[in-house]
XYZ file of N, CA, C and O in Angstrom:
548
model
N -7.228 23.927 18.728
C -5.897 25.522 18.635
C -4.522 25.048 18.596
O -4.057 26.398 18.271
N -5.060 23.728 19.267
C -3.331 23.330 18.886
C -2.124 23.887 17.488
O -3.358 23.022 16.502
N -0.813 23.012 17.721
C -0.598 23.653 16.608
C -0.130 22.232 16.202
O -0.454 21.523 16.931
N 0.687 22.618 14.566
C 0.255 21.314 13.884
C 2.161 20.192 13.657
O 2.229 21.663 13.057
N 2.242 19.902 13.837
C 3.805 19.328 14.264
C 3.932 18.843 11.996
O 2.219 18.615 11.540
N 5.458 18.945 11.675
C 5.317 18.137 10.863
C 4.745 16.701 9.861
O 4.629 16.581 9.359
N 5.377 16.281 10.560
C 4.765 14.712 11.276
C 2.799 14.388 11.130
O 2.937 13.236 9.921
N 2.635 15.091 11.564
C 0.803 15.193 12.249
C 0.743 15.731 10.630
O -0.810 15.661 9.755
N 0.859 16.572 10.295
C 1.152 17.058 8.573
C 1.356 16.391 7.940
O -0.593 16.084 6.835
N 1.868 15.813 7.809
C 2.115 14.173 6.774
C 1.268 13.267 6.760
O 0.904 13.296 5.583
N 0.778 13.637 7.888
C -0.230 11.782 8.440
C -1.658 12.573 7.765
O -1.933 11.670 6.681
N -2.131 13.387 7.318
C -3.266 14.138 6.934
C -3.459 14.044 5.671
O -4.045 13.523 4.890
N -1.791 14.698 5.414
C -2.240 14.226 3.616
C -2.240 13.314 3.150
O -2.905 12.814 1.412
N -1.537 12.321 3.534
C -1.015 11.255 3.340
C -2.850 10.049 3.141
O -3.177 9.700 2.142
N -2.985 10.079 4.488
C -4.895 9.812 4.595
C -5.208 10.757 3.848
O -6.677 9.747 2.881
N -5.654 11.581 3.770
C -6.113 12.371 2.207
C -5.992 12.148 0.843
O -6.796 12.329 0.250
N -5.211 11.923 0.707
C -4.948 11.219 -0.788
C -4.751 9.727 -0.916
O -5.003 8.725 -1.542
N -5.894 9.339 0.385
C -5.837 7.101 0.258
C -5.037 6.378 0.473
O -4.861 5.244 -0.095
N -3.925 6.897 0.982
C -2.821 6.038 0.795
C -2.109 5.545 2.428
O -0.862 5.483 2.999
N -2.814 5.986 3.784
C -2.775 5.291 4.726
C -2.023 4.399 4.859
O -1.350 3.740 5.973
N -3.212 3.215 4.485
C -2.786 1.959 4.642
C -1.001 1.466 3.948
O -0.290 0.441 4.409
N -0.074 2.843 2.691
C 1.425 1.688 2.248
C 1.991 2.483 3.520
O 2.769 2.470 3.997
N 1.292 3.794 3.846
C 2.520 3.822 5.132
C 2.150 3.211 6.645
O 3.282 3.235 7.497
N 1.064 2.388 6.649
C 1.436 2.072 7.661
C 1.896 0.471 7.720
O 2.296 0.659 8.735
N 2.098 0.045 6.514
C 3.278 -0.840 5.973
C 4.387 -0.233 6.104
O 6.004 -1.798 5.939
N 4.967 0.873 5.382
C 6.120 1.546 5.658
C 7.119 1.490 7.412
O 6.418 2.413 8.113
N 8.083 1.085 7.732
C 8.558 1.270 8.961
C 10.286 2.298 8.860
O 10.506 2.972 9.849
N 10.326 2.992 7.655
C 11.941 3.685 7.430
C 11.406 4.972 6.863
O 10.609 4.620 5.972
N 12.146 5.840 7.511
C 12.546 6.494 5.919
C 14.258 7.114 5.582
O 14.712 6.678 6.411
N 14.467 8.130 4.672
C 15.487 8.556 4.640
C 16.096 9.379 5.433
O 17.127 9.417 5.427
N 15.192 9.990 7.020
C 16.155 11.049 7.279
C 16.113 10.803 8.797
O 15.800 9.283 9.531
N 17.639 11.061 9.611
C 18.242 10.921 10.656
C 17.318 10.269 11.932
O 17.329 10.055 12.726
N 16.318 11.818 11.534
C 15.936 11.821 12.670
C 13.778 11.985 12.918
O 13.077 11.879 13.808
N 13.742 10.155 11.717
C 12.498 9.069 11.394
C 13.298 8.589 10.463
O 12.531 8.266 9.876
N 13.811 8.325 11.013
C 14.656 6.737 10.037
C 13.927 5.347 10.551
O 13.326 4.655 9.649
N 13.130 5.482 11.368
C 12.244 4.316 12.120
C 10.876 4.411 12.698
O 11.161 5.529 13.058
N 10.137 3.933 12.314
C 8.744 4.257 12.944
C 8.934 4.105 14.970
O 8.243 4.155 15.696
N 10.082 3.362 15.510
C 10.607 3.057 16.736
C 11.323 4.265 17.509
O 10.831 5.023 18.397
N 11.973 4.707 16.294
C 12.446 5.907 16.765
C 11.194 7.278 16.556
O 10.955 8.297 17.238
N 10.471 7.285 15.461
C 9.231 8.334 15.492
C 8.289 7.538 14.543
O 7.763 7.219 13.760
N 7.012 7.783 15.244
C 5.245 7.392 14.933
C 5.338 7.216 13.163
O 5.178 7.126 12.408
N 6.075 8.850 13.002
C 5.247 9.160 11.465
C 6.553 8.913 10.328
O 5.974 9.170 9.035
N 7.415 7.975 10.737
C 8.721 7.320 9.322
C 7.656 7.369 8.361
O 8.136 7.456 7.190
N 6.279 6.094 8.136
C 6.066 5.566 7.649
C 5.544 7.089 6.471
O 5.702 6.648 5.768
N 5.480 6.683 7.115
C 4.080 8.559 6.774
C 5.763 9.498 5.783
O 5.281 10.221 4.671
N 6.067 9.282 6.812
C 7.125 10.764 5.981
C 7.222 10.280 4.398
O 7.625 10.110 3.747
N 7.965 8.625 4.667
C 8.762 8.052 3.657
C 7.555 8.003 2.355
O 8.068 8.037 1.555
N 5.983 7.507 2.509
C 5.390 7.664 2.074
C 4.919 9.211 1.434
O 5.504 8.526 -0.141
N 5.716 10.023 1.544
C 5.383 11.564 0.970
C 6.419 11.878 -0.129
O 6.979 12.250 -0.703
N 7.585 11.336 0.918
C 9.068 11.574 0.052
C 8.978 10.470 -1.023
O 9.291 11.077 -2.171
N 8.124 9.283 -1.356
C 8.117 8.134 -2.716
C 7.035 8.777 -3.373
O 7.296 8.928 -4.662
N 5.822 9.931 -3.502
C 4.929 10.129 -3.676
C 6.239 11.702 -4.705
O 5.359 12.529 -5.783
N 6.944 11.937 -3.950
C 7.226 13.501 -4.551
C 7.411 14.675 -3.952
O 7.680 15.915 -4.383
N 6.216 14.469 -3.037
C 5.655 16.232 -2.225
C 6.591 16.367 -1.098
O 5.853 17.055 -0.268
N 7.347 15.967 -0.304
C 8.094 16.333 0.866
C 9.518 16.081 0.457
O 10.201 15.135 -0.366
N 10.160 17.065 1.479
C 11.127 17.665 1.126
C 11.846 17.871 2.222
O 10.993 18.020 2.965
N 12.862 16.641 3.289
C 13.209 17.563 4.436
C 13.787 18.683 4.401
O 14.270 19.098 3.403
N 14.380 19.053 5.326
C 15.874 20.044 5.175
C 17.079 19.890 4.791
O 16.853 18.545 4.070
N 18.384 20.201 4.406
C 18.947 20.639 4.071
C 20.101 19.412 4.802
O 20.815 18.832 4.040
N 20.025 18.871 5.864
C 21.029 18.725 6.725
C 20.680 16.825 7.065
O 21.140 16.575 7.585
N 19.553 17.095 6.149
C 19.272 15.286 6.383
C 17.780 14.973 6.490
O 17.710 13.856 7.379
N 17.704 15.653 8.100
C 16.368 16.246 8.957
C 15.035 16.390 8.483
O 15.413 17.195 7.381
N 14.403 15.498 8.994
C 12.229 16.365 8.551
C 11.837 17.559 8.690
O 11.133 17.891 8.701
N 12.350 16.930 10.102
C 12.217 18.066 11.906
C 9.922 17.574 11.796
O 9.500 18.112 11.528
N 10.582 16.126 12.046
C 8.123 16.016 12.331
C 8.076 16.633 13.758
O 6.984 16.038 13.338
N 8.659 16.899 14.029
C 7.999 17.274 15.719
C 8.161 18.509 15.683
O 7.687 19.637 16.547
N 8.849 19.620 14.412
C 8.507 21.094 14.196
C 6.991 21.116 13.593
O 6.530 20.706 13.558
N 6.537 22.347 14.221
C 5.280 22.871 13.785
C 5.344 23.190 12.523
O 6.823 23.540 11.712
N 3.918 22.631 11.642
C 4.263 22.886 10.223
C 3.452 23.949 10.216
O 2.705 24.835 10.496
N 4.802 24.629 9.005
C 4.161 27.055 8.930
C 3.297 26.566 7.229
O 2.889 25.775 6.513
N 2.957 27.771 7.626
C 2.301 28.006 6.647
C 2.524 27.743 4.950
O 1.897 27.315 4.369
N 3.721 28.401 4.784
C 4.427 28.553 3.579
C 4.127 26.172 3.586
O 4.462 26.033 2.217
N 5.193 25.597 4.872
C 5.410 24.412 3.767
C 4.402 23.221 4.122
O 4.112 22.828 3.203
N 3.085 24.276 4.668
C 1.594 23.161 4.126
C 0.911 23.098 2.626
O 0.928 22.492 1.682
N 1.051 23.960 2.354
C 1.186 24.952 1.115
C 2.152 24.122 0.085
O 1.204 23.166 -0.885
N 2.935 24.580 0.177
C 3.677 23.422 -0.551
C 3.667 22.314 -1.027
O 3.278 21.520 -1.588
N 3.079 21.383 0.518
C 3.052 20.097 0.402
C 2.014 19.667 -0.595
O 1.902 18.588 -0.625
N 0.810 20.430 -0.349
C -0.340 19.865 -1.148
C -0.630 20.446 -2.032
O -1.079 19.676 -3.209
N 0.152 21.271 -3.222
C 0.405 22.096 -4.014
C 0.881 20.820 -5.385
O 0.635 20.072 -5.707
N 2.208 20.052 -4.225
C 2.593 18.860 -4.441
C 1.856 17.670 -4.350
O 2.045 16.970 -5.737
N 1.430 17.740 -3.537
C 1.045 16.273 -3.078
C -0.681 15.963 -4.001
O -0.570 15.030 -4.462
N -0.653 16.920 -5.175
C -2.519 16.678 -5.771
C -1.568 17.259 -7.475
O -2.346 17.262 -8.561
N -0.223 17.229 -7.269
C 0.278 16.768 -9.167
C 0.389 18.545 -9.420
O 0.626 18.249 -10.665
N 0.918 18.968 -8.403
C 1.100 20.707 -9.659
C 2.380 21.547 -9.082
O 2.623 22.488 -9.176
N 3.476 20.632 -9.087
C 4.796 20.869 -8.552
C 5.717 21.446 -9.637
O 6.075 22.252 -9.347
N 5.822 21.118 -10.977
C 6.254 21.566 -11.581
C 5.588 22.708 -12.407
O 6.059 23.649 -12.332
N 4.114 22.826 -12.487
C 3.602 24.393 -12.462
C 4.239 25.643 -11.513
O 4.012 26.497 -11.049
N 3.577 24.615 -9.765
C 4.951 25.894 -9.124
C 5.709 26.347 -9.226
O 6.900 27.451 -8.602
N 6.678 25.348 -10.314
C 8.518 25.699 -9.932
C 8.136 26.487 -11.437
O 9.506 27.109 -10.804
N 7.592 26.539 -12.129
C 7.694 27.468 -13.073
C 6.791 28.642 -12.878
O 7.451 29.722 -13.855
N 6.290 28.656 -11.918
C 5.999 30.385 -11.286
C 7.037 30.923 -10.184
O 7.022 32.139 -9.711
N 8.104 30.697 -9.783
C 9.098 31.073 -9.237
C 9.508 29.842 -8.320
O 10.447 29.676 -7.544
N 8.382 28.799 -8.450
C 9.623 27.776 -7.488
C 9.538 27.943 -5.244
O 8.416 28.924 -5.313
N 10.150 27.527 -4.560
C 9.913 28.395 -3.281
C 10.207 29.258 -2.899
O 11.166 29.752 -3.566
N 9.389 29.982 -2.016
C 8.100 30.278 -1.696
C 6.886 30.353 -2.716
O 5.924 29.972 -2.101
N 7.602 31.608 -3.035
C 6.430 32.360 -4.220
C 5.847 31.415 -4.791
O 4.508 31.872 -5.001
N 6.201 31.097 -6.054
C 5.649 30.088 -6.627
C 4.274 29.206 -6.184
O 3.108 28.637 -6.494
N 4.826 28.228 -5.100
C 3.706 27.327 -4.318
C 2.944 28.032 -3.794
O 1.571 27.997 -3.675
N 2.725 29.505 -3.449
C 1.795 29.988 -2.567
C 1.069 31.236 -3.209
O -0.145 31.214 -3.232
N 1.508 31.213 -4.778
C 1.081 31.670 -6.025
C 0.048 30.227 -6.325
O -1.394 30.565 -6.971
N 0.976 29.280 -6.396
C -0.067 28.102 -7.218
C -1.467 27.597 -6.313
O -2.475 27.419 -6.873
N -0.783 27.332 -4.669
C -1.776 27.618 -3.925
C -2.805 28.606 -4.342
O -4.425 28.220 -3.881
N -2.850 29.570 -4.326
C -4.037 30.704 -4.302
C -4.830 29.933 -5.556
O -5.961 30.300 -4.894
N -4.324 30.212 -6.009
C -4.901 29.798 -7.967
C -5.709 29.063 -7.931
O -6.661 28.658 -8.571
N -5.286 28.055 -7.115
C -6.403 26.660 -6.829
C -7.461 26.814 -5.921
O -7.993 26.014 -5.040
N -7.422 27.947 -4.976
C -7.859 27.980 -3.551
C -7.626 27.181 -2.813
O -8.189 27.443 -1.616
N -6.609 26.446 -2.625
C -5.874 26.608 -2.064
C -6.219 26.697 0.196
O -6.112 26.173 0.344
N -5.649 28.045 -0.062
C -5.675 28.846 1.084
C -6.760 29.513 1.309
O -6.669 30.240 2.527
N -8.128 29.339 0.197
C -9.035 29.941 0.886
C -9.715 29.676 2.514
O -9.630 28.426 2.675
N -10.100 31.206 2.850
C -10.219 31.001 4.371
C -9.386 30.797 5.482
O -9.437 30.369 6.792
N -7.633 30.648 4.888
C -6.658 30.323 6.246
C -5.627 31.713 5.475
O -5.497 31.596 4.974
N -6.091 32.137 6.745
C -5.005 33.607 6.940
C -3.925 33.190 8.191
O -4.112 32.643 8.985
N -3.055 33.417 7.814
C -1.193 33.475 8.698
C -0.727 34.789 8.249
O -0.743 35.420 7.700
N 0.057 34.882 9.890
C 0.046 36.590 9.724
C 1.984 36.750 8.609
O 2.719 38.210 8.367
N 2.158 35.044 8.238
C 3.845 35.219 7.988
C 3.805 34.268 7.118
O 2.957 32.845 7.630
N 4.702 33.900 5.572
C 4.827 32.494 5.565
C 5.849 31.290 6.124
O 5.496 29.810 7.031
N 5.665 32.129 7.563
C 6.399 31.064 8.514
C 5.597 30.713 9.664
O 5.723 30.126 10.497
N 4.083 30.883 9.685
C 3.603 31.241 10.617
C 3.462 29.949 11.112
O 3.260 29.092 9.876
N 3.535 28.916 11.983
C 3.028 27.942 12.740
C 1.476 27.898 12.325
O 1.085 28.292 12.505
N 0.688 25.983 12.152
C -0.339 26.356 11.356
C -0.755 25.145 12.755
O -0.153 24.647 13.470
N -2.989 25.990 12.870
C -3.537 25.349 14.176
C -4.192 24.153 13.540
O -3.946 23.668 11.647
N -4.538 22.938 13.532
C -5.540 22.436 13.461
C -6.159 22.545 12.477
O -6.498 21.975 11.808
N -7.148 24.235 13.090
C -8.225 24.094 12.281
C -7.789 24.459 10.708
O -8.623 24.549 9.514
N -6.355 25.209 10.796
C -6.454 25.440 9.526
C -5.355 24.294 8.850
O -5.401 24.765 7.562
N -4.916 23.835 9.350
C -4.767 22.651 8.087
C -5.574 21.524 7.665
O -5.504 21.330 6.840
N -6.597 21.521 8.743
C -8.311 21.121 8.350
C -9.131 21.557 7.105
O -8.935 20.968 5.679
N -8.817 22.726 6.890
C -8.935 24.048 6.046
C -8.597 23.979 4.982
O -8.832 23.867 3.754
N -6.827 23.508 4.879
C -5.893 23.327 3.944
C -6.621 22.217 3.029
O -6.125 22.644 1.574
N -6.571 20.862 4.037
C -6.665 20.132 3.098
C -7.849 19.953 2.559
O -8.641 19.402 1.226
N -8.743 20.180 3.485
C -9.759 20.248 2.570
C -10.192 20.936 1.195
O -11.141 20.628 0.249
N -9.724 21.830 1.668
C -9.614 22.977 -0.190
C -8.682 22.247 -1.257
O -8.881 22.316 -2.214
N -7.531 21.522 -0.208
C -7.028 20.620 -1.870
C -8.045 19.856 -2.429
O -7.700 19.062 -3.501
N -8.025 18.831 -1.367
C -9.111 18.141 -2.015
C -10.600 18.547 -2.637
O -10.727 18.152 -3.659
N -10.583 20.155 -3.353
C -11.801 20.407 -3.863
C -11.165 20.955 -5.561
O -11.983 21.095 -5.995
N -9.571 21.219 -5.428
C -9.220 21.414 -6.467
C -8.742 20.687 -7.489
O -9.234 19.494 -7.287
N -8.971 20.879 -8.545
C -9.028 20.615 -9.610
C -7.630 20.124 -10.134
O -5.954 20.145 -9.755
N -8.352 18.372 -10.493
C -6.188 17.831 -10.673
C -6.660 16.335 -11.878
O -7.655 17.098 -12.503
């Protein structure tokens, strides 16, 4: 029932995509709060997500790796990670387009959140990732 951080969720997605070895070999990211793996353990995972185009940080140059991942952030990362970024953008972008497309792909099946900004538990994140792995790509 513990909440998942943005860094932890990023690692979950990277591993689900089979890119864990790439992330482990990467030691820096573009974000000031996760610039190196000595600063934050998830820097390589974050950099991998950025290079693959499914991660964005906050507008101030930070990623917030220790912030709890929210429902809408998790859905956005997954929709983008499995190749539907442009479709979600065409449906309205952040956040409604991602949520709408995540729903149409059944990524959110079985996961209820009280709001778009609800912090997610390990169980909810595991369900979202499992659902995303079943989505057509």
